[in-house]
Amino acid sequence: MILITGGAGYIGSHTIIELHNAGYDFIVYDNFSNSSKESLNRVSKIIKKDILFEEGDIRDSITLKKVFKKYNIASVIHFAGLKAVGESVKNPLSYYDNNVVGTIKLLEVMKEFNCKKIVFSSSATVYNEVDTKKFTPLKESSPTGKTTNPYGTSKYMIEEILKDLFKSDNTFKITILRYFNPVGAHESGTIGEDPNEIPNNLMPFISQVAVGKKEFLNVFGNDYDTKDGTGVRDYIHVVDLAKAHVKAMDYLDSLLINNKPLIVNIGTGLGSSVLKMIEAFEKASNKKIPYKITQRRAGDIAKYYSDSSYAKEILGWSATKTIDEMCEDSWKWQKNNLNVNKERS
Ligand code: UD1
């Protein structure tokens, strides 16, 4: 059985559907601090099966040990963590506590129960900024660690901890997935990204403008050294991303000997600008997305996207969904769930 920490969250909830489809058994462990039990109810309806879950925090070793005692946990997919960049700048201790301390507590319990397989949710944010003129798609070997905020630093620190853990005990089987920009939602329109407050990220913000919750979008700068002057990112459909976890699990299960932790980019290998995303969303929703060009957002990078060839080579995985599909599914989710926060249980 796989323990899915943070399994009720945006990426976790989509991943459990794909794990179920692939025949894996799992139990969700979540403190519901930034997710709701309602998302598990909805996943349950999609997969037509009850979902095993235990409420708990990864920092709470006592509860975690109880879960490891109760179930035969052979591996872990570790999503649990805080993820808002701005909030991490305001509240760094909470980010290091939840993300870094939480992961250490989880790894300690795993070690105690001789559970040594883990897939970890990292982020493209660990890569160093590259000069736009010299930009080439980011490879797993590209330099990392010059992070610009506590959220990014926490992801980088966890990667380093996992590498050191492996050096100390090479029976650990570790996969680190570096996500690019996850967007979109399940095709059912019943689960998706549900930001608690004002969304920081582009796609949730565009959806809220489309649905009339926000008047207009601020486009943070149109004077970047990119084709249309706006920021370029590698947006990836969350269902493609979810499927990458299944491939990562298959890979870990098939490993006899491992030489080092596997680090893999999970992106499409394509870059899309803010204006391109607005255009695609307008097409998908048949709504006008009013926007204003404003100043650049502090800390933003002009462009980055992945070299996604290693994922194909090592995991046999590549993204299949286009930005039109990402926008269509985001829109379906947004228009069906205007007041999803009120349904939190
Ligand atoms: C952000 C995080 C990154 C995280 C990723 C997850 C920052 C600095 N980085 O990256 O650590 O891993 O989300 O998806 O927050 N934009 C607008 N108007 C908006 C919002 C965004 O023009 O209201 C632009 C941004 O300037 C950027 C692009 O849209 O060019 C994407 O922004 P966003 O969705 O916040 O993602 P990242 O900045 O790539």
Short mmCIF file of N, CA, C and O in Angstrom, two decimals, residues 234-294:
data_model
loop_
_atom_site.label_atom_id
_atom_site.label_comp_id
_atom_site.label_asym_id
_atom_site.label_seq_id
_atom_site.Cartn_x
_atom_site.Cartn_y
_atom_site.Cartn_z
N ASP A 234 6.25 26.92 -18.44
CA ASP A 234 5.94 25.58 -18.94
C ASP A 234 4.72 25.06 -18.17
O ASP A 234 4.85 24.46 -17.11
N TYR A 235 3.53 25.35 -18.69
CA TYR A 235 2.31 24.91 -18.01
C TYR A 235 2.05 23.45 -18.33
O TYR A 235 2.15 23.04 -19.49
N ILE A 236 1.72 22.70 -17.29
CA ILE A 236 1.47 21.27 -17.50
C ILE A 236 0.13 20.89 -16.88
O ILE A 236 -0.20 21.30 -15.76
N HIS A 237 -0.65 20.12 -17.65
CA HIS A 237 -1.97 19.69 -17.17
C HIS A 237 -1.80 18.78 -15.96
O HIS A 237 -1.00 17.85 -15.98
N VAL A 238 -2.57 19.05 -14.91
CA VAL A 238 -2.42 18.31 -13.66
C VAL A 238 -2.66 16.80 -13.83
O VAL A 238 -2.09 15.99 -13.10
N VAL A 239 -3.46 16.42 -14.83
CA VAL A 239 -3.70 14.98 -15.04
C VAL A 239 -2.46 14.33 -15.66
O VAL A 239 -2.08 13.21 -15.30
N ASP A 240 -1.79 15.05 -16.56
CA ASP A 240 -0.50 14.55 -17.07
C ASP A 240 0.49 14.41 -15.92
O ASP A 240 1.20 13.41 -15.81
N LEU A 241 0.51 15.42 -15.07
CA LEU A 241 1.42 15.40 -13.91
C LEU A 241 1.10 14.22 -12.99
O LEU A 241 2.00 13.50 -12.52
N ALA A 242 -0.20 14.00 -12.76
CA ALA A 242 -0.63 12.89 -11.90
C ALA A 242 -0.12 11.56 -12.48
O ALA A 242 0.37 10.69 -11.74
N LYS A 243 -0.22 11.44 -13.80
CA LYS A 243 0.21 10.18 -14.45
C LYS A 243 1.72 9.97 -14.30
O LYS A 243 2.18 8.82 -14.26
N ALA A 244 2.46 11.05 -14.22
CA ALA A 244 3.92 10.92 -14.03
C ALA A 244 4.22 10.23 -12.70
O ALA A 244 5.21 9.50 -12.57
N HIS A 245 3.36 10.45 -11.70
CA HIS A 245 3.58 9.79 -10.39
C HIS A 245 3.39 8.28 -10.49
O HIS A 245 4.06 7.52 -9.80
N VAL A 246 2.44 7.88 -11.32
CA VAL A 246 2.23 6.44 -11.50
C VAL A 246 3.48 5.83 -12.14
O VAL A 246 3.99 4.79 -11.70
N LYS A 247 4.01 6.52 -13.13
CA LYS A 247 5.23 6.03 -13.80
C LYS A 247 6.40 6.02 -12.83
O LYS A 247 7.23 5.11 -12.85
N ALA A 248 6.47 7.01 -11.97
CA ALA A 248 7.57 7.07 -11.00
C ALA A 248 7.46 5.90 -10.01
O ALA A 248 8.47 5.30 -9.62
N MET A 249 6.24 5.58 -9.63
CA MET A 249 6.01 4.45 -8.71
C MET A 249 6.37 3.13 -9.39
O MET A 249 7.03 2.28 -8.80
N ASP A 250 5.92 2.98 -10.65
CA ASP A 250 6.26 1.77 -11.42
C ASP A 250 7.78 1.63 -11.47
O ASP A 250 8.32 0.53 -11.29
N TYR A 251 8.43 2.75 -11.71
CA TYR A 251 9.90 2.73 -11.84
C TYR A 251 10.55 2.29 -10.53
O TYR A 251 11.41 1.41 -10.52
N LEU A 252 10.12 2.88 -9.42
CA LEU A 252 10.72 2.51 -8.13
C LEU A 252 10.47 1.04 -7.81
O LEU A 252 11.34 0.34 -7.30
N ASP A 253 9.27 0.57 -8.15
CA ASP A 253 8.94 -0.84 -7.89
C ASP A 253 9.80 -1.79 -8.72
O ASP A 253 10.06 -2.91 -8.31
N SER A 254 10.22 -1.30 -9.89
CA SER A 254 10.98 -2.19 -10.78
C SER A 254 12.49 -2.15 -10.48
O SER A 254 13.25 -2.96 -11.01
N LEU A 255 12.90 -1.22 -9.64
CA LEU A 255 14.33 -1.04 -9.37
C LEU A 255 14.89 -2.17 -8.53
O LEU A 255 14.37 -2.43 -7.45
N LEU A 256 15.94 -2.80 -9.00
CA LEU A 256 16.60 -3.80 -8.16
C LEU A 256 17.74 -3.12 -7.40
O LEU A 256 17.82 -3.15 -6.18
N ILE A 257 18.60 -2.49 -8.18
CA ILE A 257 19.70 -1.76 -7.54
C ILE A 257 19.53 -0.30 -7.94
O ILE A 257 19.15 0.00 -9.08
N ASN A 258 19.80 0.59 -7.03
CA ASN A 258 19.75 1.99 -7.41
C ASN A 258 21.10 2.64 -7.11
O ASN A 258 21.75 2.32 -6.14
N ASN A 259 21.49 3.53 -7.99
CA ASN A 259 22.79 4.16 -7.83
C ASN A 259 22.70 5.50 -7.14
O ASN A 259 23.60 5.92 -6.45
N LYS A 260 21.61 6.16 -7.36
CA LYS A 260 21.42 7.48 -6.75
C LYS A 260 19.94 7.85 -6.85
O LYS A 260 19.20 7.22 -7.63
N PRO A 261 19.52 8.87 -6.09
CA PRO A 261 18.12 9.29 -6.24
C PRO A 261 17.87 9.74 -7.68
O PRO A 261 18.73 10.37 -8.29
N LEU A 262 16.71 9.38 -8.17
CA LEU A 262 16.36 9.79 -9.53
C LEU A 262 15.71 11.17 -9.47
O LEU A 262 14.80 11.39 -8.68
N ILE A 263 16.20 12.07 -10.30
CA ILE A 263 15.62 13.42 -10.35
C ILE A 263 15.09 13.64 -11.75
O ILE A 263 15.82 13.47 -12.73
N VAL A 264 13.81 13.98 -11.85
CA VAL A 264 13.20 14.10 -13.17
C VAL A 264 12.33 15.36 -13.28
O VAL A 264 11.50 15.62 -12.41
N ASN A 265 12.52 16.09 -14.36
CA ASN A 265 11.64 17.22 -14.68
C ASN A 265 10.30 16.71 -15.14
O ASN A 265 10.23 15.78 -15.97
N ILE A 266 9.24 17.34 -14.65
CA ILE A 266 7.91 17.01 -15.16
C ILE A 266 7.30 18.28 -15.76
O ILE A 266 6.72 19.11 -15.06
N GLY A 267 7.48 18.40 -17.04
CA GLY A 267 6.96 19.55 -17.78
C GLY A 267 6.63 19.11 -19.19
O GLY A 267 6.80 17.93 -19.53
N THR A 268 6.17 20.07 -20.01
CA THR A 268 5.84 19.70 -21.38
C THR A 268 7.01 19.94 -22.33
O THR A 268 7.01 19.45 -23.45
N GLY A 269 7.96 20.75 -21.88
CA GLY A 269 9.07 21.13 -22.75
C GLY A 269 8.72 22.33 -23.64
O GLY A 269 9.49 22.71 -24.51
N LEU A 270 7.54 22.91 -23.40
CA LEU A 270 7.08 24.05 -24.22
C LEU A 270 6.86 25.27 -23.34
O LEU A 270 6.41 25.14 -22.20
N GLY A 271 7.14 26.43 -23.88
CA GLY A 271 6.91 27.66 -23.12
C GLY A 271 5.72 28.42 -23.67
O GLY A 271 5.55 28.51 -24.89
N SER A 272 4.86 28.94 -22.78
CA SER A 272 3.73 29.77 -23.22
C SER A 272 3.74 31.09 -22.46
O SER A 272 3.98 31.11 -21.25
N SER A 273 3.43 32.15 -23.17
CA SER A 273 3.45 33.49 -22.53
C SER A 273 2.12 33.75 -21.83
O SER A 273 1.12 33.04 -22.06
N VAL A 274 2.11 34.79 -21.01
CA VAL A 274 0.88 35.16 -20.30
C VAL A 274 -0.21 35.50 -21.32
O VAL A 274 -1.36 35.04 -21.20
N LEU A 275 0.15 36.27 -22.34
CA LEU A 275 -0.87 36.66 -23.34
C LEU A 275 -1.42 35.44 -24.08
O LEU A 275 -2.60 35.36 -24.39
N LYS A 276 -0.55 34.47 -24.31
CA LYS A 276 -1.01 33.24 -24.99
C LYS A 276 -2.00 32.48 -24.10
O LYS A 276 -2.99 31.93 -24.59
N MET A 277 -1.74 32.47 -22.81
CA MET A 277 -2.64 31.78 -21.89
C MET A 277 -4.00 32.50 -21.83
O MET A 277 -5.05 31.86 -21.77
N ILE A 278 -3.95 33.84 -21.85
CA ILE A 278 -5.21 34.60 -21.83
C ILE A 278 -6.03 34.25 -23.08
O ILE A 278 -7.23 33.97 -22.99
N GLU A 279 -5.35 34.24 -24.21
CA GLU A 279 -6.02 33.94 -25.48
C GLU A 279 -6.65 32.53 -25.46
O GLU A 279 -7.80 32.35 -25.84
N ALA A 280 -5.87 31.57 -24.95
CA ALA A 280 -6.38 30.19 -24.90
C ALA A 280 -7.57 30.09 -23.94
O ALA A 280 -8.54 29.37 -24.20
N PHE A 281 -7.51 30.84 -22.86
CA PHE A 281 -8.62 30.79 -21.90
C PHE A 281 -9.87 31.46 -22.47
O PHE A 281 -11.00 31.00 -22.25
N GLU A 282 -9.65 32.52 -23.20
CA GLU A 282 -10.81 33.20 -23.83
C GLU A 282 -11.51 32.25 -24.79
O GLU A 282 -12.73 32.17 -24.83
N LYS A 283 -10.70 31.50 -25.52
CA LYS A 283 -11.26 30.54 -26.49
C LYS A 283 -12.03 29.43 -25.74
O LYS A 283 -13.15 29.09 -26.10
N ALA A 284 -11.43 28.94 -24.67
CA ALA A 284 -12.04 27.82 -23.95
C ALA A 284 -13.33 28.24 -23.26
O ALA A 284 -14.28 27.46 -23.17
N SER A 285 -13.36 29.47 -22.75
CA SER A 285 -14.51 29.89 -21.93
C SER A 285 -15.52 30.71 -22.72
O SER A 285 -16.63 30.95 -22.24
N ASN A 286 -15.09 31.14 -23.89
CA ASN A 286 -15.92 32.05 -24.67
C ASN A 286 -16.25 33.32 -23.88
O ASN A 286 -17.35 33.87 -23.98
N LYS A 287 -15.32 33.76 -23.07
CA LYS A 287 -15.47 35.00 -22.29
C LYS A 287 -14.29 35.90 -22.59
O LYS A 287 -13.20 35.41 -22.89
N LYS A 288 -14.51 37.18 -22.46
CA LYS A 288 -13.40 38.13 -22.61
C LYS A 288 -12.67 38.18 -21.26
O LYS A 288 -13.29 38.21 -20.21
N ILE A 289 -11.35 38.16 -21.31
CA ILE A 289 -10.57 38.31 -20.07
C ILE A 289 -9.94 39.70 -20.08
O ILE A 289 -8.88 39.90 -20.68
N PRO A 290 -10.58 40.67 -19.42
CA PRO A 290 -9.97 42.00 -19.39
C PRO A 290 -8.66 41.97 -18.62
O PRO A 290 -8.58 41.27 -17.60
N TYR A 291 -7.66 42.67 -19.12
CA TYR A 291 -6.40 42.72 -18.39
C TYR A 291 -5.75 44.08 -18.48
O TYR A 291 -6.07 44.87 -19.37
N LYS A 292 -4.87 44.35 -17.50
CA LYS A 292 -4.09 45.58 -17.52
C LYS A 292 -2.64 45.22 -17.40
O LYS A 292 -2.30 44.33 -16.61
N ILE A 293 -1.82 45.89 -18.17
CA ILE A 293 -0.38 45.66 -18.03
C ILE A 293 0.10 46.46 -16.82
O ILE A 293 -0.15 47.67 -16.74
N THR A 294 0.71 45.79 -15.88
CA THR A 294 1.23 46.50 -14.71
C THR A 294 2.73 46.26 -14.61
O THR A 294 3.32 45.63 -15.49
#
